[in-house]
């Protein structure tokens, strides 16, 4: 706890005063403890780490954003995570490329299929090539787009859908042996994105042709 007996503190610039000892709560100017001051302190601390805050997007269903949210918290059951939890796995190698240990960063950032997927998406959305350095770059797509606000929100939705689709296909590969083809993966991202942006984004006049050219 951060209770301080003021007249017991001995440090440069502090004078000991005569009188009875007292305690004071540091995070309120009155010195009195309150739940509101604790909440204020917690909010100030969390805002200093805002780049790691996941922003939900109403253009996609909750189940879609859920995958990215869990990945941000490090709670997706990738093989390295299962080993850390002492669960038995036959191999920790990435089930997609089989080259390195599977982790969240690897599945969504550095695995060959992820890199191809992001590069096709950047072409589709008419962005310069996307260079992802960490999973946080997937969560904060506005960092590498100069889209106006509404279009940036749609692009964030595309990134959430891409992450959801890739994880879904990774699971199908692990559990059913279904191979991942990047063309069909990107096609699914486009189709699901079209349905959700058109209906949830109230863009009833959006045509498939415009969507495929990312003309919003
Ligand atoms: Zn891989």
PDB file of C-alpha atoms and ligand atoms in Angstrom:
ATOM      1  CA  UNK A   1       0.000   0.000   0.000  1.00  0.00           C
ATOM      2  CA  UNK A   2       1.098   3.553  -0.557  1.00  0.00           C
ATOM      3  CA  UNK A   3       0.231   4.909   2.852  1.00  0.00           C
ATOM      4  CA  UNK A   4       2.875   7.301   4.176  1.00  0.00           C
ATOM      5  CA  UNK A   5       3.380   8.555   7.659  1.00  0.00           C
ATOM      6  CA  UNK A   6       4.302  12.098   6.638  1.00  0.00           C
ATOM      7  CA  UNK A   7       6.215  13.090   9.727  1.00  0.00           C
ATOM      8  CA  UNK A   8       8.118   9.774   9.685  1.00  0.00           C
ATOM      9  CA  UNK A   9       9.549  10.368   6.245  1.00  0.00           C
ATOM     10  CA  UNK A  10      13.163  11.401   6.516  1.00  0.00           C
ATOM     11  CA  UNK A  11      14.619  12.542   3.221  1.00  0.00           C
ATOM     12  CA  UNK A  12      16.279  15.735   1.898  1.00  0.00           C
ATOM     13  CA  UNK A  13      13.858  18.637   2.048  1.00  0.00           C
ATOM     14  CA  UNK A  14      11.547  17.009   4.593  1.00  0.00           C
ATOM     15  CA  UNK A  15      11.289  18.468   8.091  1.00  0.00           C
ATOM     16  CA  UNK A  16      10.121  16.541  11.096  1.00  0.00           C
ATOM     17  CA  UNK A  17       7.284  18.434  12.737  1.00  0.00           C
ATOM     18  CA  UNK A  18       6.072  18.186  16.283  1.00  0.00           C
ATOM     19  CA  UNK A  19       2.662  16.657  16.706  1.00  0.00           C
ATOM     20  CA  UNK A  20       0.861  13.344  16.352  1.00  0.00           C
ATOM     21  CA  UNK A  21       1.757  10.881  13.565  1.00  0.00           C
ATOM     22  CA  UNK A  22      -0.710  10.709  10.693  1.00  0.00           C
ATOM     23  CA  UNK A  23      -1.089   8.792   7.462  1.00  0.00           C
ATOM     24  CA  UNK A  24      -1.977  10.185   4.041  1.00  0.00           C
ATOM     25  CA  UNK A  25      -3.051   8.626   0.694  1.00  0.00           C
ATOM     26  CA  UNK A  26      -0.531   9.715  -1.965  1.00  0.00           C
ATOM     27  CA  UNK A  27      -2.899   9.638  -4.954  1.00  0.00           C
ATOM     28  CA  UNK A  28      -5.359  12.269  -3.747  1.00  0.00           C
ATOM     29  CA  UNK A  29      -4.438  15.871  -3.008  1.00  0.00           C
ATOM     30  CA  UNK A  30      -6.610  15.793   0.104  1.00  0.00           C
ATOM     31  CA  UNK A  31      -4.617  12.845   1.428  1.00  0.00           C
ATOM     32  CA  UNK A  32      -7.835  10.898   1.956  1.00  0.00           C
ATOM     33  CA  UNK A  33      -8.254   7.421   0.477  1.00  0.00           C
ATOM     34  CA  UNK A  34     -11.038   6.945  -2.079  1.00  0.00           C
ATOM     35  CA  UNK A  35     -11.893   4.249  -4.616  1.00  0.00           C
ATOM     36  CA  UNK A  36     -12.190   7.014  -7.255  1.00  0.00           C
ATOM     37  CA  UNK A  37      -8.547   7.995  -6.737  1.00  0.00           C
ATOM     38  CA  UNK A  38      -7.440   4.344  -7.144  1.00  0.00           C
ATOM     39  CA  UNK A  39      -9.442   4.091 -10.374  1.00  0.00           C
ATOM     40  CA  UNK A  40      -7.919   7.363 -11.635  1.00  0.00           C
ATOM     41  CA  UNK A  41      -4.413   6.093 -10.902  1.00  0.00           C
ATOM     42  CA  UNK A  42      -5.109   2.808 -12.726  1.00  0.00           C
ATOM     43  CA  UNK A  43      -6.513   4.625 -15.764  1.00  0.00           C
ATOM     44  CA  UNK A  44      -3.483   6.924 -15.931  1.00  0.00           C
ATOM     45  CA  UNK A  45      -1.169   3.909 -15.830  1.00  0.00           C
ATOM     46  CA  UNK A  46      -3.092   2.019 -18.522  1.00  0.00           C
ATOM     47  CA  UNK A  47      -3.198   5.034 -20.875  1.00  0.00           C
ATOM     48  CA  UNK A  48       0.605   5.257 -20.791  1.00  0.00           C
ATOM     49  CA  UNK A  49       0.607   1.817 -22.483  1.00  0.00           C
ATOM     50  CA  UNK A  50      -2.094   2.634 -25.014  1.00  0.00           C
ATOM     51  CA  UNK A  51      -0.271   1.128 -28.011  1.00  0.00           C
ATOM     52  CA  UNK A  52      -1.012  -2.317 -26.534  1.00  0.00           C
ATOM     53  CA  UNK A  53      -4.714  -1.614 -26.093  1.00  0.00           C
ATOM     54  CA  UNK A  54      -6.926  -3.638 -28.420  1.00  0.00           C
ATOM     55  CA  UNK A  55      -9.673  -1.600 -30.064  1.00  0.00           C
ATOM     56  CA  UNK A  56     -12.818  -3.598 -30.920  1.00  0.00           C
ATOM     57  CA  UNK A  57     -14.354  -3.019 -34.338  1.00  0.00           C
ATOM     58  CA  UNK A  58     -18.131  -3.174 -34.782  1.00  0.00           C
ATOM     59  CA  UNK A  59     -17.785  -3.936 -38.502  1.00  0.00           C
ATOM     60  CA  UNK A  60     -16.950  -7.557 -37.665  1.00  0.00           C
ATOM     61  CA  UNK A  61     -18.646 -10.024 -35.282  1.00  0.00           C
ATOM     62  CA  UNK A  62     -17.194 -10.407 -31.788  1.00  0.00           C
ATOM     63  CA  UNK A  63     -15.889 -13.928 -32.604  1.00  0.00           C
ATOM     64  CA  UNK A  64     -13.621 -12.386 -35.268  1.00  0.00           C
ATOM     65  CA  UNK A  65     -12.088  -9.714 -33.030  1.00  0.00           C
ATOM     66  CA  UNK A  66     -11.763 -12.325 -30.304  1.00  0.00           C
ATOM     67  CA  UNK A  67      -8.833 -14.059 -32.055  1.00  0.00           C
ATOM     68  CA  UNK A  68      -6.759 -10.852 -32.287  1.00  0.00           C
ATOM     69  CA  UNK A  69      -7.716  -9.907 -28.732  1.00  0.00           C
ATOM     70  CA  UNK A  70      -6.533 -13.274 -27.424  1.00  0.00           C
ATOM     71  CA  UNK A  71      -3.350 -13.027 -29.491  1.00  0.00           C
ATOM     72  CA  UNK A  72      -2.613  -9.565 -28.043  1.00  0.00           C
ATOM     73  CA  UNK A  73      -2.911 -11.060 -24.561  1.00  0.00           C
ATOM     74  CA  UNK A  74      -0.731 -14.028 -25.577  1.00  0.00           C
ATOM     75  CA  UNK A  75      -3.622 -16.428 -24.963  1.00  0.00           C
ATOM     76  CA  UNK A  76      -3.873 -18.295 -28.259  1.00  0.00           C
ATOM     77  CA  UNK A  77      -2.917 -21.962 -27.893  1.00  0.00           C
ATOM     78  CA  UNK A  78       0.074 -21.883 -30.240  1.00  0.00           C
ATOM     79  CA  UNK A  79       2.489 -24.782 -29.788  1.00  0.00           C
ATOM     80  CA  UNK A  80       5.079 -22.750 -27.857  1.00  0.00           C
ATOM     81  CA  UNK A  81       2.300 -21.654 -25.466  1.00  0.00           C
ATOM     82  CA  UNK A  82       1.181 -25.274 -24.926  1.00  0.00           C
ATOM     83  CA  UNK A  83       4.745 -26.262 -24.027  1.00  0.00           C
ATOM     84  CA  UNK A  84       4.964 -23.362 -21.565  1.00  0.00           C
ATOM     85  CA  UNK A  85       1.792 -24.737 -19.937  1.00  0.00           C
ATOM     86  CA  UNK A  86       3.477 -28.156 -19.692  1.00  0.00           C
ATOM     87  CA  UNK A  87       1.019 -29.758 -22.126  1.00  0.00           C
ATOM     88  CA  UNK A  88       2.359 -32.645 -24.218  1.00  0.00           C
ATOM     89  CA  UNK A  89       2.981 -31.848 -27.917  1.00  0.00           C
ATOM     90  CA  UNK A  90       4.750 -34.081 -30.412  1.00  0.00           C
ATOM     91  CA  UNK A  91       6.584 -31.142 -32.010  1.00  0.00           C
ATOM     92  CA  UNK A  92       6.694 -27.371 -31.543  1.00  0.00           C
ATOM     93  CA  UNK A  93       7.499 -26.734 -35.212  1.00  0.00           C
ATOM     94  CA  UNK A  94       5.059 -24.521 -37.131  1.00  0.00           C
ATOM     95  CA  UNK A  95       2.450 -26.870 -38.681  1.00  0.00           C
ATOM     96  CA  UNK A  96       2.262 -24.609 -41.753  1.00  0.00           C
ATOM     97  CA  UNK A  97       5.921 -24.288 -42.796  1.00  0.00           C
ATOM     98  CA  UNK A  98       7.587 -26.801 -40.452  1.00  0.00           C
ATOM     99  CA  UNK A  99      10.669 -24.585 -40.245  1.00  0.00           C
ATOM    100  CA  UNK A 100      10.650 -22.847 -36.860  1.00  0.00           C
ATOM    101  CA  UNK A 101       8.857 -23.026 -33.521  1.00  0.00           C
ATOM    102  CA  UNK A 102       5.249 -21.912 -33.706  1.00  0.00           C
ATOM    103  CA  UNK A 103       4.446 -18.705 -31.825  1.00  0.00           C
ATOM    104  CA  UNK A 104       1.880 -15.932 -32.247  1.00  0.00           C
ATOM    105  CA  UNK A 105       4.485 -13.692 -33.913  1.00  0.00           C
ATOM    106  CA  UNK A 106       5.463 -16.501 -36.281  1.00  0.00           C
ATOM    107  CA  UNK A 107       1.937 -17.551 -37.317  1.00  0.00           C
ATOM    108  CA  UNK A 108       0.708 -14.025 -38.041  1.00  0.00           C
ATOM    109  CA  UNK A 109       3.883 -12.141 -38.965  1.00  0.00           C
ATOM    110  CA  UNK A 110       6.865 -14.149 -40.148  1.00  0.00           C
ATOM    111  CA  UNK A 111       5.493 -17.447 -41.479  1.00  0.00           C
ATOM    112  CA  UNK A 112       5.700 -17.516 -45.286  1.00  0.00           C
ATOM    113  CA  UNK A 113       1.931 -17.882 -45.724  1.00  0.00           C
ATOM    114  CA  UNK A 114       1.266 -14.886 -43.442  1.00  0.00           C
ATOM    115  CA  UNK A 115       3.767 -12.741 -45.338  1.00  0.00           C
ATOM    116  CA  UNK A 116       2.159 -13.662 -48.676  1.00  0.00           C
ATOM    117  CA  UNK A 117      -1.318 -13.015 -47.237  1.00  0.00           C
ATOM    118  CA  UNK A 118      -0.364  -9.516 -46.004  1.00  0.00           C
ATOM    119  CA  UNK A 119       1.358  -8.705 -49.258  1.00  0.00           C
ATOM    120  CA  UNK A 120      -1.752  -9.688 -51.310  1.00  0.00           C
ATOM    121  CA  UNK A 121      -3.944  -7.661 -48.911  1.00  0.00           C
ATOM    122  CA  UNK A 122      -1.674  -4.611 -49.305  1.00  0.00           C
ATOM    123  CA  UNK A 123      -1.984  -4.879 -53.087  1.00  0.00           C
ATOM    124  CA  UNK A 124      -5.776  -5.246 -52.861  1.00  0.00           C
ATOM    125  CA  UNK A 125      -6.101  -2.251 -50.507  1.00  0.00           C
ATOM    126  CA  UNK A 126      -3.680  -0.233 -52.645  1.00  0.00           C
ATOM    127  CA  UNK A 127      -1.170   0.236 -49.886  1.00  0.00           C
ATOM    128  CA  UNK A 128       2.601   0.211 -50.210  1.00  0.00           C
ATOM    129  CA  UNK A 129       4.000  -3.217 -49.259  1.00  0.00           C
ATOM    130  CA  UNK A 130       3.183  -3.940 -45.626  1.00  0.00           C
ATOM    131  CA  UNK A 131       6.244  -4.698 -43.511  1.00  0.00           C
ATOM    132  CA  UNK A 132       5.191  -6.192 -40.225  1.00  0.00           C
ATOM    133  CA  UNK A 133       7.740  -6.314 -37.459  1.00  0.00           C
ATOM    134  CA  UNK A 134       5.551  -7.616 -34.670  1.00  0.00           C
ATOM    135  CA  UNK A 135       1.982  -8.715 -34.005  1.00  0.00           C
ATOM    136  CA  UNK A 136       1.284  -5.206 -32.677  1.00  0.00           C
ATOM    137  CA  UNK A 137       1.566  -3.972 -36.288  1.00  0.00           C
ATOM    138  CA  UNK A 138      -1.408  -6.218 -37.173  1.00  0.00           C
ATOM    139  CA  UNK A 139      -3.371  -4.722 -34.290  1.00  0.00           C
ATOM    140  CA  UNK A 140      -2.544  -1.132 -35.233  1.00  0.00           C
ATOM    141  CA  UNK A 141      -2.932  -1.042 -39.028  1.00  0.00           C
ATOM    142  CA  UNK A 142      -3.453   2.739 -39.013  1.00  0.00           C
ATOM    143  CA  UNK A 143       0.302   2.967 -38.427  1.00  0.00           C
ATOM    144  CA  UNK A 144       0.989   1.962 -42.001  1.00  0.00           C
ATOM    145  CA  UNK A 145      -2.021   3.424 -43.760  1.00  0.00           C
ATOM    146  CA  UNK A 146      -2.854   7.035 -44.552  1.00  0.00           C
ATOM    147  CA  UNK A 147      -6.552   6.251 -45.028  1.00  0.00           C
ATOM    148  CA  UNK A 148      -9.181   8.694 -43.797  1.00  0.00           C
ATOM    149  CA  UNK A 149     -10.880   7.660 -40.535  1.00  0.00           C
ATOM    150  CA  UNK A 150     -13.769   5.622 -41.960  1.00  0.00           C
ATOM    151  CA  UNK A 151     -11.625   3.782 -44.506  1.00  0.00           C
ATOM    152  CA  UNK A 152      -8.984   3.092 -41.826  1.00  0.00           C
ATOM    153  CA  UNK A 153     -11.707   1.439 -39.724  1.00  0.00           C
ATOM    154  CA  UNK A 154     -12.635  -0.794 -42.681  1.00  0.00           C
ATOM    155  CA  UNK A 155      -8.960  -1.635 -43.167  1.00  0.00           C
ATOM    156  CA  UNK A 156      -8.646  -2.542 -39.487  1.00  0.00           C
ATOM    157  CA  UNK A 157     -11.675  -4.815 -39.974  1.00  0.00           C
ATOM    158  CA  UNK A 158      -9.905  -6.472 -42.931  1.00  0.00           C
ATOM    159  CA  UNK A 159      -6.856  -7.123 -40.723  1.00  0.00           C
ATOM    160  CA  UNK A 160      -9.076  -8.669 -38.014  1.00  0.00           C
ATOM    161  CA  UNK A 161     -10.796 -10.878 -40.595  1.00  0.00           C
ATOM    162  CA  UNK A 162      -7.406 -11.924 -42.033  1.00  0.00           C
ATOM    163  CA  UNK A 163      -6.142 -12.900 -38.576  1.00  0.00           C
ATOM    164  CA  UNK A 164      -9.354 -14.832 -37.850  1.00  0.00           C
ATOM    165  CA  UNK A 165      -9.305 -16.669 -41.206  1.00  0.00           C
ATOM    166  CA  UNK A 166      -5.616 -17.578 -40.924  1.00  0.00           C
ATOM    167  CA  UNK A 167      -6.078 -18.944 -37.393  1.00  0.00           C
ATOM    168  CA  UNK A 168      -9.169 -20.900 -38.489  1.00  0.00           C
ATOM    169  CA  UNK A 169      -7.245 -22.468 -41.371  1.00  0.00           C
ATOM    170  CA  UNK A 170      -4.245 -23.181 -39.165  1.00  0.00           C
ATOM    171  CA  UNK A 171      -6.611 -25.101 -36.832  1.00  0.00           C
ATOM    172  CA  UNK A 172      -8.143 -26.997 -39.768  1.00  0.00           C
ATOM    173  CA  UNK A 173      -4.620 -27.991 -40.825  1.00  0.00           C
ATOM    174  CA  UNK A 174      -3.712 -29.172 -37.310  1.00  0.00           C
ATOM    175  CA  UNK A 175      -6.958 -31.029 -36.612  1.00  0.00           C
ATOM    176  CA  UNK A 176      -8.039 -32.248 -40.075  1.00  0.00           C
ATOM    177  CA  UNK A 177      -4.904 -31.989 -42.207  1.00  0.00           C
ATOM    178  CA  UNK A 178      -6.548 -29.457 -44.571  1.00  0.00           C
ATOM    179  CA  UNK A 179      -3.760 -27.675 -46.449  1.00  0.00           C
ATOM    180  CA  UNK A 180      -3.728 -23.865 -46.629  1.00  0.00           C
ATOM    181  CA  UNK A 181      -3.766 -22.226 -50.065  1.00  0.00           C
ATOM    182  CA  UNK A 182      -3.165 -18.499 -49.962  1.00  0.00           C
ATOM    183  CA  UNK A 183      -5.464 -17.773 -52.949  1.00  0.00           C
ATOM    184  CA  UNK A 184      -8.439 -19.401 -51.256  1.00  0.00           C
ATOM    185  CA  UNK A 185      -7.479 -17.803 -47.911  1.00  0.00           C
ATOM    186  CA  UNK A 186      -7.523 -14.278 -49.399  1.00  0.00           C
ATOM    187  CA  UNK A 187     -10.750 -15.085 -51.264  1.00  0.00           C
ATOM    188  CA  UNK A 188     -12.422 -16.002 -47.967  1.00  0.00           C
ATOM    189  CA  UNK A 189     -11.150 -12.755 -46.370  1.00  0.00           C
ATOM    190  CA  UNK A 190     -12.638 -10.753 -49.252  1.00  0.00           C
ATOM    191  CA  UNK A 191     -15.995 -12.563 -49.209  1.00  0.00           C
ATOM    192  CA  UNK A 192     -16.474 -12.369 -45.432  1.00  0.00           C
ATOM    193  CA  UNK A 193     -15.293  -8.750 -45.439  1.00  0.00           C
ATOM    194  CA  UNK A 194     -17.754  -7.862 -48.201  1.00  0.00           C
ATOM    195  CA  UNK A 195     -20.706  -9.407 -46.330  1.00  0.00           C
ATOM    196  CA  UNK A 196     -19.877  -7.794 -42.997  1.00  0.00           C
ATOM    197  CA  UNK A 197     -18.847  -4.328 -44.249  1.00  0.00           C
ATOM    198  CA  UNK A 198     -21.910  -4.162 -46.510  1.00  0.00           C
ATOM    199  CA  UNK A 199     -24.353  -5.168 -43.770  1.00  0.00           C
ATOM    200  CA  UNK A 200     -22.766  -4.144 -40.467  1.00  0.00           C
ATOM    201  CA  UNK A 201     -21.133  -1.025 -41.970  1.00  0.00           C
ATOM    202  CA  UNK A 202     -24.462   0.014 -43.520  1.00  0.00           C
ATOM    203  CA  UNK A 203     -22.966   0.205 -46.982  1.00  0.00           C
ATOM    204  CA  UNK A 204     -25.887  -1.313 -48.856  1.00  0.00           C
ATOM    205  CA  UNK A 205     -24.738   0.182 -52.174  1.00  0.00           C
ATOM    206  CA  UNK A 206     -21.243  -1.333 -51.993  1.00  0.00           C
ATOM    207  CA  UNK A 207     -20.698  -3.527 -55.061  1.00  0.00           C
ATOM    208  CA  UNK A 208     -18.449  -6.583 -55.229  1.00  0.00           C
ATOM    209  CA  UNK A 209     -16.400  -4.855 -57.957  1.00  0.00           C
ATOM    210  CA  UNK A 210     -15.816  -1.786 -55.776  1.00  0.00           C
ATOM    211  CA  UNK A 211     -14.928  -3.990 -52.819  1.00  0.00           C
ATOM    212  CA  UNK A 212     -12.417  -5.967 -54.897  1.00  0.00           C
ATOM    213  CA  UNK A 213     -10.762  -2.655 -55.833  1.00  0.00           C
ATOM    214  CA  UNK A 214     -11.117  -1.344 -52.257  1.00  0.00           C
ATOM    215  CA  UNK A 215     -13.113   1.643 -53.545  1.00  0.00           C
ATOM    216  CA  UNK A 216     -15.209   2.715 -50.560  1.00  0.00           C
TER     217      UNK A 216
HETATM  218 ZN1  LIG B   1       5.489 -21.225 -40.299  1.00  0.00          ZN
END
